[in-house]
Amino acid sequence: MLYPGTVGNETPTASAERAETEAIEEVLALVRRNGGRATPARRLLLKALFGTGEHRSAEELAAEVHAQAPDVHLSTIYRNLEELERLGVIDSTRLGGGPATYHLATAAHGHLVCEKCGSMTEVPDDMFRDLIQTASTEYGFAINPHRFAVTGRCANCR
Amino acid sequence: MLYPGTVGNETPTASAERAETEAIEEVLALVRRNGGRATPARRLLLKALFGTGEHRSAEELAAEVHAQAPDVHLSTIYRNLEELERLGVIDSTRLGGGPATYHLATAAHGHLVCEKCGSMTEVPDDMFRDLIQTASTEYGFAINPHRFAVTGRCANCR
DNA sequence: CTCTATGCAAATCTTTTGCACGAAC
DNA sequence: GTTCGTGCAAAAGATTTGCATAGAG
C-alpha cells in the first residue's frame, strides 16, 4: 500500500519521523556552528520538543527524555533549554504561578491564555498584524509574535 | 498663592495626597464589604501601590512598607497582594526570570516589555481594541486588557 | 588533545503554608 | 466575643551554580 507524499513503500508515520529527524539534525548543525556539540541528551530533548504537545515545562520534557535516558539530569535540561532559547530555536512563556513552559519557535503564533482554567488557545500570526504595525510606528517597539501571550477568559469560563 | 484644582490654600502636593488617601479608603471599604479588615499593614501596602513607580515586586513593596513599619513580614505582603488581586484592585505580571510585579488595575493599559533590557512601555487600551474584538468574535475569548503583556524589542535595543 | 556538556549536590530565589497570638469589628 | 490578620519559621517549588569527570570534535 502506498500513501501520497511518501517515498517508496514508507508509511506516513515513518515519513514524518524522517522529517523530524532531519529538523533535529538541522538544529544540531546550528548548535555546532555556535561552538556547541551534538550530545545524546540534546538530541533527546529536541526530539521531545519536536514531538506532540506544544507547551511543556522543563519537568515534563525531562520525563520524556527519561523514557530513553533515565540519567539525564534536570539541570542538563535547563541548561539546554537556555541554550536553545538563546539560539532562537525555542521560546519560553511564564504564566500563572506554575513553571515556565517551552515550545518550538518555528511556527509564528500568539497565545490566548485563560486565567481561570489555564487552557491555551493558539491563534494565527495575522491576528496581530495591526497591533504589531502600531507598536512599531508609534513606539518603535518590535513585537516578537512568538512570545505573544494574552490573558483573559476562554469561551468556556466566561 | 492658589493653584488651579486645589481647595482653599492647599498646595498641589497636599491635594494629591488627600486624593490618594481617599482612594485608599475606598479600597479599604471594598475590602470590608468582602469580609476583610482595615489593618495598618494593608494601609501601608496600598499607600506603596498608589505611590510613584508603576511595576514593583513584592520585595520592593515590602521595602517601602518597612520604611514606616519594619515589622511587617514579607508573607503578609504576599497574602495582601493575593487578596487585592482577587478583588481586582491590582494586577500581577510575570516576566523574564525575575519575581512577579504588581500594579494598580485602575488604568486599563497594556505593556510592551523589552526582552533585552527589560524596560516596560505602557500603552493605551485602545491600541488593542481590534485584537480584543477579533479574539471575542472568532475565539469567544475575552481578553483582560489589564494583564496584557507583549514581548519584543524596544526602540533602544532594536 | 582541547574544550564543551553532564551528573550530582547544594545553593538560591520566590512564594506558600501551619500555627499560635494579637487585633479589628 | 468572633473572626480575620499577622509574625515567625519552615516548607515547597523552580531554577541556577560549582565542581570533577566523561565525551564530542
CSV table of C-alpha atoms (C1' of nucleotides) in Angstrom, one decimal:
chain,number,residue,atom,x,y,z
A,1,MET,CA,0.0,0.0,0.0
A,2,LEU,CA,1.3,3.4,-1.0
A,3,TYR,CA,0.4,6.7,0.6
A,4,PRO,CA,0.5,10.0,-1.1
A,5,GLY,CA,3.6,12.1,-0.3
A,6,THR,CA,5.7,9.1,0.8
A,7,VAL,CA,8.8,7.7,-0.7
A,8,GLY,CA,8.8,4.1,-1.9
A,9,ASN,CA,6.8,1.8,0.5
A,10,GLU,CA,7.4,4.1,3.5
A,11,THR,CA,4.4,4.6,5.8
A,12,PRO,CA,3.2,8.2,6.6
A,13,THR,CA,4.4,7.7,10.2
A,14,ALA,CA,7.9,6.7,9.0
A,15,SER,CA,7.9,9.7,6.7
A,16,ALA,CA,7.0,12.1,9.5
A,17,GLU,CA,9.7,10.6,11.7
A,18,ARG,CA,12.3,11.1,9.0
A,19,ALA,CA,11.3,14.7,8.6
A,20,GLU,CA,11.5,15.2,12.3
A,21,THR,CA,15.0,13.7,12.5
A,22,GLU,CA,16.1,16.0,9.7
A,23,ALA,CA,14.8,19.0,11.5
A,24,ILE,CA,16.6,17.9,14.7
A,25,GLU,CA,19.9,17.5,12.8
A,26,GLU,CA,19.4,20.9,11.3
A,27,VAL,CA,19.2,22.4,14.8
A,28,LEU,CA,22.2,20.4,15.9
A,29,ALA,CA,24.1,21.8,12.9
A,30,LEU,CA,23.1,25.3,14.1
A,31,VAL,CA,24.3,24.4,17.6
A,32,ARG,CA,27.7,23.2,16.2
A,33,ARG,CA,28.1,26.4,14.2
A,34,ASN,CA,27.8,28.2,17.5
A,35,GLY,CA,30.5,26.2,19.2
A,36,GLY,CA,28.2,23.7,20.7
A,37,ARG,CA,28.2,19.9,20.5
A,38,ALA,CA,25.7,17.3,19.5
A,39,THR,CA,25.2,15.2,22.6
A,40,PRO,CA,22.6,12.4,23.2
A,41,ALA,CA,20.9,14.5,25.9
A,42,ARG,CA,20.5,17.4,23.5
A,43,ARG,CA,19.1,15.1,20.7
A,44,LEU,CA,16.6,13.6,23.1
A,45,LEU,CA,15.5,17.0,24.3
A,46,LEU,CA,15.0,18.2,20.8
A,47,LYS,CA,13.0,15.0,20.0
A,48,ALA,CA,10.8,15.8,22.9
A,49,LEU,CA,10.4,19.4,21.8
A,50,PHE,CA,9.5,18.4,18.3
A,51,GLY,CA,7.1,15.7,19.4
A,52,THR,CA,3.4,16.2,20.1
A,53,GLY,CA,2.1,18.6,22.8
A,54,GLU,CA,3.1,22.1,22.3
A,55,HIS,CA,3.8,23.8,25.6
A,56,ARG,CA,5.7,21.8,28.2
A,57,SER,CA,7.6,22.5,31.4
A,58,ALA,CA,11.2,21.6,32.0
A,59,GLU,CA,10.0,18.8,34.2
A,60,GLU,CA,7.6,17.4,31.6
A,61,LEU,CA,10.3,17.5,29.0
A,62,ALA,CA,12.7,15.7,31.4
A,63,ALA,CA,10.2,13.0,31.9
A,64,GLU,CA,10.1,12.4,28.1
A,65,VAL,CA,13.8,12.3,27.9
A,66,HIS,CA,14.0,10.0,30.8
A,67,ALA,CA,12.0,7.4,28.9
A,68,GLN,CA,15.0,6.9,26.7
A,69,ALA,CA,17.8,8.0,29.1
A,70,PRO,CA,16.9,8.0,32.8
A,71,ASP,CA,20.2,9.5,33.8
A,72,VAL,CA,19.8,12.9,32.1
A,73,HIS,CA,19.6,15.4,34.9
A,74,LEU,CA,17.1,18.1,35.2
A,75,SER,CA,19.9,20.7,35.4
A,76,THR,CA,21.0,19.5,32.0
A,77,ILE,CA,17.5,20.0,30.7
A,78,TYR,CA,17.5,23.6,32.0
A,79,ARG,CA,21.0,24.3,30.6
A,80,ASN,CA,19.9,23.0,27.2
A,81,LEU,CA,16.7,24.9,27.2
A,82,GLU,CA,18.5,28.1,28.0
A,83,GLU,CA,20.9,27.5,25.1
A,84,LEU,CA,18.2,26.6,22.7
A,85,GLU,CA,16.3,29.7,23.6
A,86,ARG,CA,19.4,31.8,23.2
A,87,LEU,CA,19.8,30.4,19.7
A,88,GLY,CA,16.2,31.2,18.9
A,89,VAL,CA,15.1,27.6,18.5
A,90,ILE,CA,12.6,27.7,21.2
A,91,ASP,CA,10.6,30.3,23.2
A,92,SER,CA,9.6,30.2,26.8
A,93,THR,CA,6.4,31.6,28.5
A,94,ARG,CA,5.8,32.2,32.1
A,95,LEU,CA,2.2,32.1,33.2
A,96,GLY,CA,0.2,31.9,36.4
A,97,GLY,CA,2.0,30.5,39.4
A,98,GLY,CA,3.4,27.4,37.7
A,99,PRO,CA,6.7,26.7,36.0
A,100,ALA,CA,7.8,28.2,32.6
A,101,THR,CA,6.7,26.4,29.5
A,102,TYR,CA,8.8,25.9,26.4
A,103,HIS,CA,7.9,25.4,22.8
A,104,LEU,CA,9.4,25.5,19.3
A,105,ALA,CA,9.8,28.9,17.8
A,106,THR,CA,9.2,27.7,14.3
A,107,ALA,CA,5.5,28.4,13.9
A,108,ALA,CA,4.8,32.1,14.5
A,109,HIS,CA,1.8,32.3,16.7
A,110,GLY,CA,0.3,34.0,19.7
A,111,HIS,CA,-1.4,32.6,22.7
A,112,LEU,CA,-4.7,33.3,24.4
A,113,VAL,CA,-4.3,32.0,27.9
A,114,CYS,CA,-7.3,31.6,30.2
A,115,GLU,CA,-6.7,32.9,33.6
A,116,LYS,CA,-9.3,30.7,35.1
A,117,CYS,CA,-8.8,27.2,33.7
A,118,GLY,CA,-5.3,27.7,32.3
A,119,SER,CA,-6.2,26.5,28.8
A,120,MET,CA,-4.1,27.9,26.0
A,121,THR,CA,-5.5,28.7,22.5
A,122,GLU,CA,-3.1,29.3,19.7
A,123,VAL,CA,-4.1,31.9,17.2
A,124,PRO,CA,-2.5,32.8,13.8
A,125,ASP,CA,0.1,35.5,13.4
A,126,ASP,CA,-2.0,37.8,11.3
A,127,MET,CA,-4.4,38.5,14.1
A,128,PHE,CA,-1.7,40.7,15.5
A,129,ARG,CA,-0.7,42.4,12.3
A,130,ASP,CA,-2.3,45.8,13.1
A,131,LEU,CA,-1.1,45.8,16.6
A,132,ILE,CA,2.5,44.9,15.5
A,133,GLN,CA,2.3,47.8,13.0
A,134,THR,CA,1.1,50.3,15.5
A,135,ALA,CA,3.6,49.3,18.1
A,136,SER,CA,6.3,49.8,15.6
A,137,THR,CA,5.3,53.1,14.2
A,138,GLU,CA,4.1,54.8,17.4
A,139,TYR,CA,6.5,53.3,19.9
A,140,GLY,CA,9.4,52.0,17.9
A,141,PHE,CA,8.7,48.7,19.5
A,142,ALA,CA,9.3,45.4,17.6
A,143,ILE,CA,6.9,42.8,18.9
A,144,ASN,CA,8.1,39.3,18.8
A,145,PRO,CA,5.0,37.3,17.7
A,146,HIS,CA,6.4,34.1,19.0
A,147,ARG,CA,6.3,35.3,22.5
A,148,PHE,CA,3.0,36.8,22.3
A,149,ALA,CA,0.7,35.9,25.2
A,150,VAL,CA,-2.6,37.5,26.2
A,151,THR,CA,-4.6,36.6,29.3
A,152,GLY,CA,-8.3,36.7,29.7
A,153,ARG,CA,-11.3,34.3,29.9
A,154,CYS,CA,-11.8,31.5,27.4
A,155,ALA,CA,-15.2,30.7,25.9
A,156,ASN,CA,-15.9,28.0,28.5
A,157,CYS,CA,-15.1,30.1,31.5
A,158,ARG,CA,-16.7,33.4,30.5
B,1,MET,CA,-0.9,81.6,46.2
B,2,LEU,CA,-3.6,79.5,44.7
B,3,TYR,CA,-3.2,76.6,42.3
B,4,PRO,CA,-6.0,75.5,39.9
B,5,GLY,CA,-7.8,72.5,41.1
B,6,THR,CA,-6.9,72.9,44.8
B,7,VAL,CA,-9.2,73.7,47.7
B,8,GLY,CA,-8.6,76.8,49.7
B,9,ASN,CA,-4.8,77.5,50.2
B,10,GLU,CA,-3.9,73.8,49.9
B,11,THR,CA,-0.7,73.1,47.8
B,12,PRO,CA,-0.9,70.8,44.8
B,13,THR,CA,1.1,68.2,46.7
B,14,ALA,CA,-1.2,68.2,49.7
B,15,SER,CA,-4.2,68.0,47.3
B,16,ALA,CA,-2.7,64.9,45.6
B,17,GLU,CA,-2.0,63.3,49.0
B,18,ARG,CA,-5.6,63.9,50.0
B,19,ALA,CA,-6.9,62.3,46.8
B,20,GLU,CA,-4.6,59.3,47.4
B,21,THR,CA,-5.8,58.8,50.9
B,22,GLU,CA,-9.4,58.9,49.7
B,23,ALA,CA,-8.6,56.3,47.1
B,24,ILE,CA,-7.0,54.1,49.7
B,25,GLU,CA,-10.0,54.4,52.0
B,26,GLU,CA,-12.3,53.4,49.1
B,27,VAL,CA,-10.3,50.3,48.5
B,28,LEU,CA,-10.5,49.5,52.2
B,29,ALA,CA,-14.2,49.9,52.1
B,30,LEU,CA,-14.3,47.4,49.3
B,31,VAL,CA,-12.2,45.1,51.4
B,32,ARG,CA,-14.6,45.4,54.3
B,33,ARG,CA,-17.6,44.8,52.1
B,34,ASN,CA,-15.9,41.5,51.3
B,35,GLY,CA,-15.5,40.5,54.9
B,36,GLY,CA,-11.9,41.8,55.2
B,37,ARG,CA,-10.5,44.3,57.7
B,38,ALA,CA,-8.6,47.6,57.5
B,39,THR,CA,-5.2,46.9,59.1
B,40,PRO,CA,-2.2,49.1,59.3
B,41,ALA,CA,-0.2,46.7,57.1
B,42,ARG,CA,-2.9,46.8,54.4
B,43,ARG,CA,-3.0,50.6,54.5
B,44,LEU,CA,0.7,50.9,54.1
B,45,LEU,CA,0.8,48.4,51.3
B,46,LEU,CA,-1.9,50.3,49.5
B,47,LYS,CA,0.0,53.5,50.0
B,48,ALA,CA,3.0,52.0,48.4
B,49,LEU,CA,0.9,50.7,45.5
B,50,PHE,CA,-0.6,54.1,44.9
B,51,GLY,CA,2.7,55.9,45.1
B,52,THR,CA,5.1,56.6,42.3
B,53,GLY,CA,6.7,53.8,40.3
B,54,GLU,CA,4.3,51.5,38.5
B,55,HIS,CA,5.5,48.0,38.5
B,56,ARG,CA,7.1,46.6,41.6
B,57,SER,CA,7.9,43.3,43.1
B,58,ALA,CA,6.7,42.0,46.4
B,59,GLU,CA,10.1,42.7,47.9
B,60,GLU,CA,10.2,46.3,46.6
B,61,LEU,CA,6.8,46.9,48.0
B,62,ALA,CA,7.9,45.4,51.3
B,63,ALA,CA,10.8,47.7,51.5
B,64,GLU,CA,8.5,50.7,51.1
B,65,VAL,CA,6.2,49.4,53.8
B,66,HIS,CA,9.2,48.8,56.1
B,67,ALA,CA,10.1,52.4,56.0
B,68,GLN,CA,7.0,53.0,58.1
B,69,ALA,CA,6.6,49.6,59.8
B,70,PRO,CA,9.7,47.4,59.8
B,71,ASP,CA,7.9,44.5,61.4
B,72,VAL,CA,5.5,43.8,58.5
B,73,HIS,CA,6.5,40.4,57.3
B,74,LEU,CA,7.0,39.5,53.6
B,75,SER,CA,4.4,36.8,53.9
B,76,THR,CA,1.9,39.4,54.9
B,77,ILE,CA,2.8,41.4,51.8
B,78,TYR,CA,2.2,38.3,49.7
B,79,ARG,CA,-1.1,37.5,51.4
B,80,ASN,CA,-2.3,41.0,50.9
B,81,LEU,CA,-1.2,41.2,47.3
B,82,GLU,CA,-3.1,38.0,46.6
B,83,GLU,CA,-6.2,39.4,48.3
B,84,LEU,CA,-6.0,42.7,46.4
B,85,GLU,CA,-5.6,40.9,43.1
B,86,ARG,CA,-8.6,38.7,43.9
B,87,LEU,CA,-10.6,41.8,44.5
B,88,GLY,CA,-9.5,43.3,41.2
B,89,VAL,CA,-7.6,46.2,42.8
B,90,ILE,CA,-4.3,45.2,41.4
B,91,ASP,CA,-2.9,43.0,38.7
B,92,SER,CA,0.3,41.0,38.6
B,93,THR,CA,2.7,40.2,35.7
B,94,ARG,CA,5.4,37.6,35.5
B,95,LEU,CA,8.2,38.3,33.1
B,96,GLY,CA,11.6,37.1,32.4
B,97,GLY,CA,13.3,35.1,35.2
B,98,GLY,CA,12.6,37.6,38.0
B,99,PRO,CA,9.8,37.9,40.5
B,100,ALA,CA,6.3,38.9,39.7
B,101,THR,CA,5.5,42.6,39.5
B,102,TYR,CA,2.3,44.2,40.8
B,103,HIS,CA,0.5,47.4,39.8
B,104,LEU,CA,-2.9,49.1,40.3
B,105,ALA,CA,-5.6,47.8,38.0
B,106,THR,CA,-7.2,51.3,37.7
B,107,ALA,CA,-5.9,52.4,34.4
B,108,ALA,CA,-6.6,50.0,31.6
B,109,HIS,CA,-3.4,49.6,29.7
B,110,GLY,CA,-1.1,47.0,28.1
B,111,HIS,CA,2.6,46.5,28.4
B,112,LEU,CA,5.3,46.3,25.8
B,113,VAL,CA,8.2,44.6,27.5
B,114,CYS,CA,11.6,44.5,26.0
B,115,GLU,CA,13.2,41.1,26.1
B,116,LYS,CA,16.7,42.6,26.0
B,117,CYS,CA,16.8,45.4,28.5
B,118,GLY,CA,13.6,44.6,30.5
B,119,SER,CA,12.1,48.0,30.1
B,120,MET,CA,8.4,48.3,30.1
B,121,THR,CA,6.4,50.7,28.0
B,122,GLU,CA,2.7,51.3,28.8
B,123,VAL,CA,0.4,51.8,26.0
B,124,PRO,CA,-3.2,52.9,25.9
B,125,ASP,CA,-6.1,50.5,25.9
B,126,ASP,CA,-7.4,51.4,22.5
B,127,MET,CA,-4.3,50.1,20.8
B,128,PHE,CA,-5.8,46.6,21.4
B,129,ARG,CA,-9.4,47.4,20.5
B,130,ASP,CA,-9.3,45.4,17.2
B,131,LEU,CA,-7.5,42.5,18.7
B,132,ILE,CA,-9.9,42.3,21.6
B,133,GLN,CA,-12.8,42.4,19.2
B,134,THR,CA,-11.4,39.6,17.0
B,135,ALA,CA,-10.5,37.4,19.9
B,136,SER,CA,-14.0,37.7,21.1
B,137,THR,CA,-15.8,37.1,17.9
B,138,GLU,CA,-13.6,34.4,16.5
B,139,TYR,CA,-12.5,32.5,19.6
B,140,GLY,CA,-15.0,33.5,22.2
B,141,PHE,CA,-12.1,34.7,24.2
B,142,ALA,CA,-12.4,37.8,26.5
B,143,ILE,CA,-9.0,39.5,26.8
B,144,ASN,CA,-8.3,41.2,30.0
B,145,PRO,CA,-6.6,44.4,28.9
B,146,HIS,CA,-5.1,45.0,32.4
B,147,ARG,CA,-3.0,41.9,32.1
B,148,PHE,CA,-1.9,42.4,28.6
B,149,ALA,CA,1.8,41.9,28.1
B,150,VAL,CA,3.7,41.6,24.8
B,151,THR,CA,7.4,41.0,24.5
B,152,GLY,CA,9.7,42.2,21.8
B,153,ARG,CA,12.5,44.7,21.3
B,154,CYS,CA,12.2,48.3,22.5
B,155,ALA,CA,13.3,51.3,20.3
B,156,ASN,CA,16.7,51.4,22.0
B,157,CYS,CA,17.5,47.8,21.7
B,158,ARG,CA,16.4,47.1,18.1
C,1,DC,C1',44.1,16.6,23.0
C,2,DT,C1',41.0,20.5,23.9
C,3,DC,C1',37.0,22.4,25.3
C,4,DT,C1',32.2,21.6,26.0
C,5,DA,C1',28.5,19.1,28.3
C,6,DT,C1',26.9,16.3,32.0
C,7,DG,C1',25.8,14.4,36.6
C,8,DC,C1',25.5,15.3,41.1
C,9,DA,C1',24.8,18.0,45.1
C,10,DA,C1',24.0,22.1,47.1
C,11,DA,C1',22.6,26.8,46.9
C,12,DT,C1',19.4,30.5,45.6
C,13,DC,C1',15.3,32.8,45.0
C,14,DT,C1',10.4,33.4,45.1
C,15,DT,C1',6.3,32.2,47.0
C,16,DT,C1',3.3,29.4,50.1
C,17,DT,C1',1.7,27.3,54.4
C,18,DG,C1',0.9,25.9,59.5
C,19,DC,C1',0.4,27.6,63.8
C,20,DA,C1',-0.4,30.5,67.9
C,21,DC,C1',-1.2,35.1,69.2
C,22,DG,C1',-3.0,39.8,68.6
C,23,DA,C1',-6.2,43.0,66.6
C,24,DA,C1',-10.5,44.7,64.0
C,25,DC,C1',-15.3,44.8,64.1
D,1,DG,C1',-16.5,37.6,71.7
D,2,DT,C1',-15.7,36.0,66.9
D,3,DT,C1',-13.4,36.0,63.0
D,4,DC,C1',-9.7,37.7,60.4
D,5,DG,C1',-4.8,39.2,60.0
D,6,DT,C1',-0.1,38.9,61.3
D,7,DG,C1',4.6,37.4,62.6
D,8,DC,C1',7.5,33.7,62.6
D,9,DA,C1',9.5,29.6,61.0
D,10,DA,C1',9.6,26.2,58.0
D,11,DA,C1',8.3,24.1,53.6
D,12,DA,C1',7.8,23.9,48.9
D,13,DG,C1',8.8,24.6,44.1
D,14,DA,C1',11.6,26.2,40.2
D,15,DT,C1',15.8,27.3,38.6
D,16,DT,C1',20.9,28.1,39.0
D,17,DT,C1',25.6,27.1,40.1
D,18,DG,C1',30.3,24.9,41.4
D,19,DC,C1',32.9,21.2,40.6
D,20,DA,C1',35.1,17.0,38.9
D,21,DT,C1',34.6,13.8,35.2
D,22,DA,C1',33.0,12.0,30.7
D,23,DG,C1',32.6,12.7,26.0
D,24,DA,C1',32.4,15.3,21.3
D,25,DG,C1',35.2,17.3,17.7
